[in-house]
Amino acid sequence: MDHTAFIFPGQGAQFVGMGKELADAFASARAVFEEVDAALGENFSSLIWEGSDDDLKLTANTQPALMAVSLAVTRALEAEFGVKVGDATYVAGHSLGEYSALAAAGAISVGDAAKLLRFRGESMQKAVPAGEGAMAALLGATIEQAEAACAASGGVCEIANDNAPGQVVLSGAKAAVEAAAEWSKENGIKKAVLLPVSAPFHCSLMQPAADAMAEALATTELKSPIVPVYANVTAAPVTDPAEIRNLLVEQVTARVRWRESVEKMAAEGVVNLVECGAGKVLTVMNRRTVKGLNGTALGTPSDLEAFAEAQNQA
């Protein structure tokens, strides 16, 4: 498991029914969903598996749901196949996925992660009145071009996600983001697409949510993770609980530096990125960031079996 990082997806990877096969196949995976149900005080699993797409898309549901599926993967890997997160070099997660990474590395309990993510989703939703914020993906843009688009927007418009070469997401006030998207089209950027999101994540308009998370995190127990966690805010590994707490607060308004995180992990010798949870959004993005990185997405029992078998043969 040397040279391996476990990575955890963020919002946008969700789909109704995710994780159901894992829960049916493995008691260890089922136990994670039961833990999340108990923490949230509701039959949350049924919303994930049988609910409506609209309900799952509500950010206060999406965030704990994706974490639950990711942790079902890592717990089943360990319990059924003896593959341990602690044997990896790093863990990292995209936005809310950072909470999944911390829970997988033992820095936070699954129940606390579920409660924090539910609260994080609610706080982000409340931070900006509906319809006042927006996000846009700039395809084919460099960071410098994205920064120029923000500067030309005439309002609050910031880089929210640096996902991969040629994939940068802007966030901010609706009029400013729309102006930046228009500027992009006129200044040689291949495509600017407004995203169907419920709030402008990872920009300074989220400050009320960051303040709320600071209070919630202050009373949550955080331990040192068993492997270093690559933080979104710094694109650097962190193990100190006090620093992790501060970075999680900062993360609400700060840029998700995913491209840099992947580049730096690769520079430090990571060759295998193993995506745990719903879909394979990160695996597809990472291929564009560092050529030659091995990407594996684990979301079903057969994925886990194949991965464990490959580990045993290695």
Coordinates of C-alpha atoms in Angstrom, one line a residue:
M1 CA 0.0 0.0 0.0
D2 CA 3.0 2.2 -0.2
H3 CA 2.7 5.0 -2.8
T4 CA -1.1 4.9 -2.4
A5 CA -3.6 7.7 -1.3
F6 CA -7.2 7.1 -0.5
I7 CA -9.3 10.0 -1.9
F8 CA -12.9 10.9 -1.2
P9 CA -15.4 12.6 -3.6
G10 CA -17.4 15.8 -3.0
Q11 CA -20.8 17.2 -4.0
G12 CA -21.9 16.2 -7.5
A13 CA -21.0 12.5 -7.2
Q14 CA -24.3 11.5 -5.5
F15 CA -27.0 9.3 -7.0
V16 CA -30.1 7.6 -5.4
G17 CA -29.3 4.0 -4.4
M18 CA -25.5 4.6 -3.9
G19 CA -24.0 2.3 -1.2
K20 CA -27.0 0.0 -1.1
E21 CA -25.1 -3.0 -2.7
L22 CA -22.3 -2.5 -0.1
A23 CA -24.8 -2.5 2.8
D24 CA -26.5 -5.6 1.5
A25 CA -23.2 -7.4 1.0
F26 CA -21.2 -6.4 4.1
A27 CA -22.3 -6.1 7.7
S28 CA -19.4 -3.6 8.2
A29 CA -20.8 -1.3 5.5
R30 CA -24.3 -1.6 6.8
A31 CA -23.1 -0.6 10.3
V32 CA -21.8 2.7 8.9
F33 CA -25.3 3.6 7.5
E34 CA -26.8 2.6 10.9
E35 CA -24.3 4.9 12.7
V36 CA -25.3 7.8 10.4
D37 CA -29.0 7.1 10.9
A38 CA -28.5 7.2 14.7
A39 CA -26.4 10.4 14.6
L40 CA -29.0 12.2 12.5
G41 CA -31.9 10.8 14.4
E42 CA -33.8 9.6 11.2
N43 CA -33.9 6.8 8.7
F44 CA -31.4 8.6 6.5
S45 CA -30.4 5.4 4.7
S46 CA -33.8 5.1 3.1
L47 CA -33.4 8.7 1.7
I48 CA -30.1 7.7 0.2
W49 CA -31.4 4.4 -1.3
E50 CA -35.0 5.0 -2.1
G51 CA -35.6 8.8 -1.8
S52 CA -36.1 11.3 -4.5
D53 CA -33.3 12.8 -6.5
D54 CA -34.4 16.3 -5.4
D55 CA -34.2 15.4 -1.7
L56 CA -30.8 13.8 -2.1
K57 CA -29.6 16.9 -4.0
L58 CA -30.4 19.2 -1.1
T59 CA -26.9 20.0 0.2
A60 CA -27.8 19.2 3.8
N61 CA -28.5 15.7 2.7
T62 CA -25.9 15.3 -0.1
Q63 CA -23.0 16.0 2.3
P64 CA -23.6 13.4 5.0
A65 CA -24.9 10.9 2.4
L66 CA -21.6 11.0 0.4
M67 CA -19.6 10.6 3.5
A68 CA -21.6 7.6 4.6
V69 CA -21.0 5.8 1.3
S70 CA -17.3 6.6 1.4
L71 CA -16.9 5.3 4.9
A72 CA -18.9 2.2 4.0
V73 CA -16.2 1.5 1.4
T74 CA -13.3 1.9 3.7
R75 CA -14.8 0.0 6.6
A76 CA -15.7 -2.9 4.3
L77 CA -12.2 -2.9 2.8
E78 CA -10.8 -3.3 6.3
A79 CA -13.3 -5.7 7.8
E80 CA -13.8 -8.0 4.8
F81 CA -10.5 -7.8 3.0
G82 CA -7.9 -6.6 5.5
V83 CA -7.0 -3.5 3.4
K84 CA -6.4 -0.7 5.9
V85 CA -6.5 3.1 5.3
G86 CA -3.6 3.3 7.8
D87 CA -1.4 1.5 5.3
A88 CA -1.8 4.3 2.8
T89 CA 0.6 7.2 2.4
Y90 CA -2.1 9.9 2.5
V91 CA -5.8 10.5 2.5
A92 CA -7.5 13.5 0.8
G93 CA -11.0 14.6 0.0
H94 CA -12.7 17.1 -2.3
S95 CA -14.6 19.8 -0.2
L96 CA -17.0 17.8 2.0
G97 CA -14.8 14.7 1.1
E98 CA -12.2 16.1 3.5
Y99 CA -14.6 15.1 6.3
S100 CA -14.8 11.6 4.8
A101 CA -11.0 11.5 4.6
L102 CA -10.7 12.6 8.3
A103 CA -13.3 10.0 9.4
A104 CA -11.6 7.2 7.4
A105 CA -8.3 8.2 9.0
G106 CA -9.8 8.1 12.5
A107 CA -9.5 11.8 13.2
I108 CA -13.3 12.2 13.7
S109 CA -16.1 9.7 14.4
V110 CA -18.6 8.8 11.6
G111 CA -21.4 10.1 13.8
D112 CA -19.7 13.5 14.4
A113 CA -18.9 13.7 10.7
A114 CA -22.5 13.1 9.7
K115 CA -23.8 15.8 12.2
L116 CA -21.1 18.3 11.1
L117 CA -21.9 17.8 7.4
R118 CA -25.6 18.1 7.9
F119 CA -25.0 21.4 9.8
R120 CA -22.4 22.5 7.2
G121 CA -24.9 21.9 4.4
E122 CA -27.7 23.8 6.2
S123 CA -25.3 26.7 7.1
M124 CA -24.1 27.0 3.5
Q125 CA -27.6 27.0 2.2
K126 CA -28.6 29.8 4.7
A127 CA -25.5 31.9 4.1
V128 CA -26.8 33.4 0.8
P129 CA -30.5 33.9 -0.1
A130 CA -31.6 31.6 -3.0
G131 CA -30.9 33.0 -6.4
E132 CA -28.4 35.6 -5.2
G133 CA -25.3 33.4 -5.7
A134 CA -24.0 31.3 -8.6
M135 CA -21.1 29.1 -9.7
A136 CA -19.6 28.6 -13.2
A137 CA -17.1 26.1 -14.6
L138 CA -14.5 27.5 -16.9
L139 CA -13.4 24.7 -19.3
G140 CA -10.0 25.0 -20.9
A141 CA -9.0 27.9 -18.7
T142 CA -5.7 28.3 -16.8
I143 CA -5.7 29.6 -13.3
E144 CA -4.3 32.9 -14.6
Q145 CA -7.2 33.3 -17.0
A146 CA -9.7 32.4 -14.3
E147 CA -8.2 35.1 -12.1
A148 CA -8.5 37.6 -14.9
A149 CA -12.2 36.6 -15.4
C150 CA -12.8 37.2 -11.6
A151 CA -11.0 40.6 -11.8
A152 CA -13.2 41.6 -14.8
S153 CA -16.5 40.6 -13.1
G154 CA -17.1 43.8 -11.2
G155 CA -18.3 42.1 -8.1
V156 CA -17.7 39.2 -5.7
C157 CA -16.4 36.4 -8.0
E158 CA -13.6 34.1 -6.8
I159 CA -12.0 30.8 -7.7
A160 CA -13.8 28.1 -5.8
N161 CA -12.3 24.9 -7.2
D162 CA -9.0 24.4 -9.0
N163 CA -10.0 20.8 -10.0
A164 CA -7.6 19.9 -12.9
P165 CA -5.8 21.5 -15.7
G166 CA -8.5 23.3 -17.8
Q167 CA -11.2 22.9 -15.2
V168 CA -11.6 25.8 -12.8
V169 CA -14.9 26.7 -11.0
L170 CA -15.8 30.3 -10.1
S171 CA -18.2 31.2 -7.3
G172 CA -19.8 34.4 -6.0
A173 CA -22.7 36.9 -6.6
K174 CA -24.9 35.9 -9.5
A175 CA -24.4 39.0 -11.6
A176 CA -20.6 38.9 -11.1
V177 CA -20.3 35.2 -12.0
E178 CA -22.4 35.7 -15.1
A179 CA -20.2 38.7 -16.1
A180 CA -17.1 36.6 -15.6
A181 CA -18.6 33.8 -17.7
E182 CA -19.3 36.3 -20.5
W183 CA -15.8 37.8 -20.3
S184 CA -14.4 34.2 -20.5
K185 CA -16.2 33.5 -23.7
E186 CA -15.0 36.7 -25.3
N187 CA -11.4 36.1 -24.1
G188 CA -10.5 32.8 -25.6
I189 CA -11.7 30.4 -22.9
K190 CA -13.2 27.4 -24.5
K191 CA -16.4 27.2 -22.5
A192 CA -18.0 28.8 -19.5
V193 CA -20.9 26.8 -18.0
L194 CA -23.2 28.0 -15.2
L195 CA -23.6 25.2 -12.7
P196 CA -27.0 24.0 -11.3
V197 CA -26.0 24.6 -7.6
S198 CA -28.1 25.8 -4.7
A199 CA -25.5 28.1 -3.2
P200 CA -22.1 29.8 -4.1
F201 CA -19.7 27.4 -2.3
H202 CA -16.1 28.2 -1.5
C203 CA -16.2 32.0 -1.7
S204 CA -16.2 34.9 0.7
L205 CA -20.1 35.0 0.6
M206 CA -20.0 31.8 2.7
Q207 CA -18.5 33.6 5.7
P208 CA -21.6 33.2 7.8
A209 CA -21.4 29.5 7.3
A210 CA -17.7 29.5 8.2
D211 CA -18.5 31.3 11.4
A212 CA -21.2 28.7 12.2
M213 CA -18.8 25.8 11.5
A214 CA -16.2 27.4 13.8
E215 CA -18.6 27.1 16.6
A216 CA -19.7 23.6 15.7
L217 CA -16.1 22.4 15.3
A218 CA -15.0 24.0 18.6
T219 CA -17.1 21.4 20.5
T220 CA -16.2 18.4 18.3
E221 CA -13.5 16.0 19.3
L222 CA -10.7 15.7 16.7
K223 CA -7.8 13.4 17.0
S224 CA -4.6 13.0 15.0
P225 CA -5.3 11.0 11.8
I226 CA -3.5 7.7 11.4
V227 CA -2.2 9.0 8.1
P228 CA -1.6 12.6 7.1
V229 CA -4.6 14.3 5.4
Y230 CA -3.9 16.5 2.4
A231 CA -5.9 19.7 3.2
N232 CA -7.9 21.5 0.5
V233 CA -6.9 25.0 1.8
T234 CA -3.2 24.5 1.8
A235 CA -2.6 21.6 -0.6
A236 CA -0.3 20.2 2.0
P237 CA -0.5 17.3 4.5
V238 CA -1.7 18.0 8.1
T239 CA -1.9 15.8 11.2
D240 CA -2.3 18.3 14.1
P241 CA -6.0 18.4 15.3
A242 CA -5.9 22.1 16.1
E243 CA -4.7 22.9 12.6
I244 CA -7.2 20.5 11.1
R245 CA -10.0 22.3 12.9
N246 CA -8.9 25.7 11.7
L247 CA -8.5 24.5 8.1
L248 CA -12.0 23.0 8.1
V249 CA -13.4 26.4 9.1
E250 CA -11.3 28.2 6.4
Q251 CA -12.3 25.6 3.8
V252 CA -15.9 26.9 3.7
T253 CA -14.8 30.2 2.1
A254 CA -11.4 29.1 0.5
R255 CA -10.4 27.6 -2.8
V256 CA -10.3 23.8 -3.1
R257 CA -6.8 23.3 -4.3
W258 CA -7.4 19.8 -5.7
R259 CA -5.1 20.0 -8.8
E260 CA -2.2 21.1 -6.6
S261 CA -2.9 18.4 -4.0
V262 CA -2.8 15.7 -6.7
E263 CA 0.4 17.2 -8.2
K264 CA 2.1 17.4 -4.9
M265 CA 1.1 13.9 -3.8
A266 CA 2.5 12.5 -7.1
A267 CA 5.7 14.5 -6.6
E268 CA 6.1 12.8 -3.2
G269 CA 5.9 9.4 -4.7
V270 CA 2.2 8.6 -4.7
V271 CA 1.3 6.5 -7.8
N272 CA -2.1 5.0 -6.9
L273 CA -5.1 7.2 -6.1
V274 CA -8.0 5.1 -4.8
E275 CA -11.4 6.9 -4.9
C276 CA -13.7 5.6 -2.2
G277 CA -17.4 6.2 -2.5
A278 CA -20.0 7.2 -5.1
G279 CA -19.0 7.5 -8.8
K280 CA -15.5 8.2 -10.2
V281 CA -15.5 12.0 -10.6
L282 CA -12.1 12.5 -9.0
T283 CA -10.5 9.5 -10.9
V284 CA -11.5 11.1 -14.2
M285 CA -10.3 14.5 -13.2
N286 CA -7.0 13.3 -11.9
R287 CA -6.0 11.7 -15.2
R288 CA -5.7 15.1 -16.6
T289 CA -3.6 16.4 -13.8
V290 CA -0.7 13.9 -13.7
K291 CA -0.2 11.5 -16.6
G292 CA 0.7 8.0 -15.5
L293 CA -1.1 8.1 -12.1
N294 CA -3.1 4.9 -11.5
G295 CA -6.7 5.7 -10.6
T296 CA -9.2 3.2 -9.1
A297 CA -12.8 3.9 -8.1
L298 CA -14.3 1.7 -5.4
G299 CA -18.1 1.9 -5.0
T300 CA -19.5 -1.7 -5.3
P301 CA -18.7 -5.1 -3.7
S302 CA -17.1 -6.3 -6.9
D303 CA -14.9 -3.2 -7.1
L304 CA -13.7 -4.0 -3.5
E305 CA -13.1 -7.7 -4.3
A306 CA -11.0 -6.9 -7.4
F307 CA -9.0 -4.2 -5.6
A308 CA -8.3 -6.5 -2.6
E309 CA -7.2 -9.3 -5.0
A310 CA -4.8 -7.0 -6.8
Q311 CA -3.3 -5.9 -3.4
N312 CA -2.7 -9.5 -2.4
Q313 CA -1.0 -10.2 -5.7
A314 CA 1.2 -7.1 -5.5

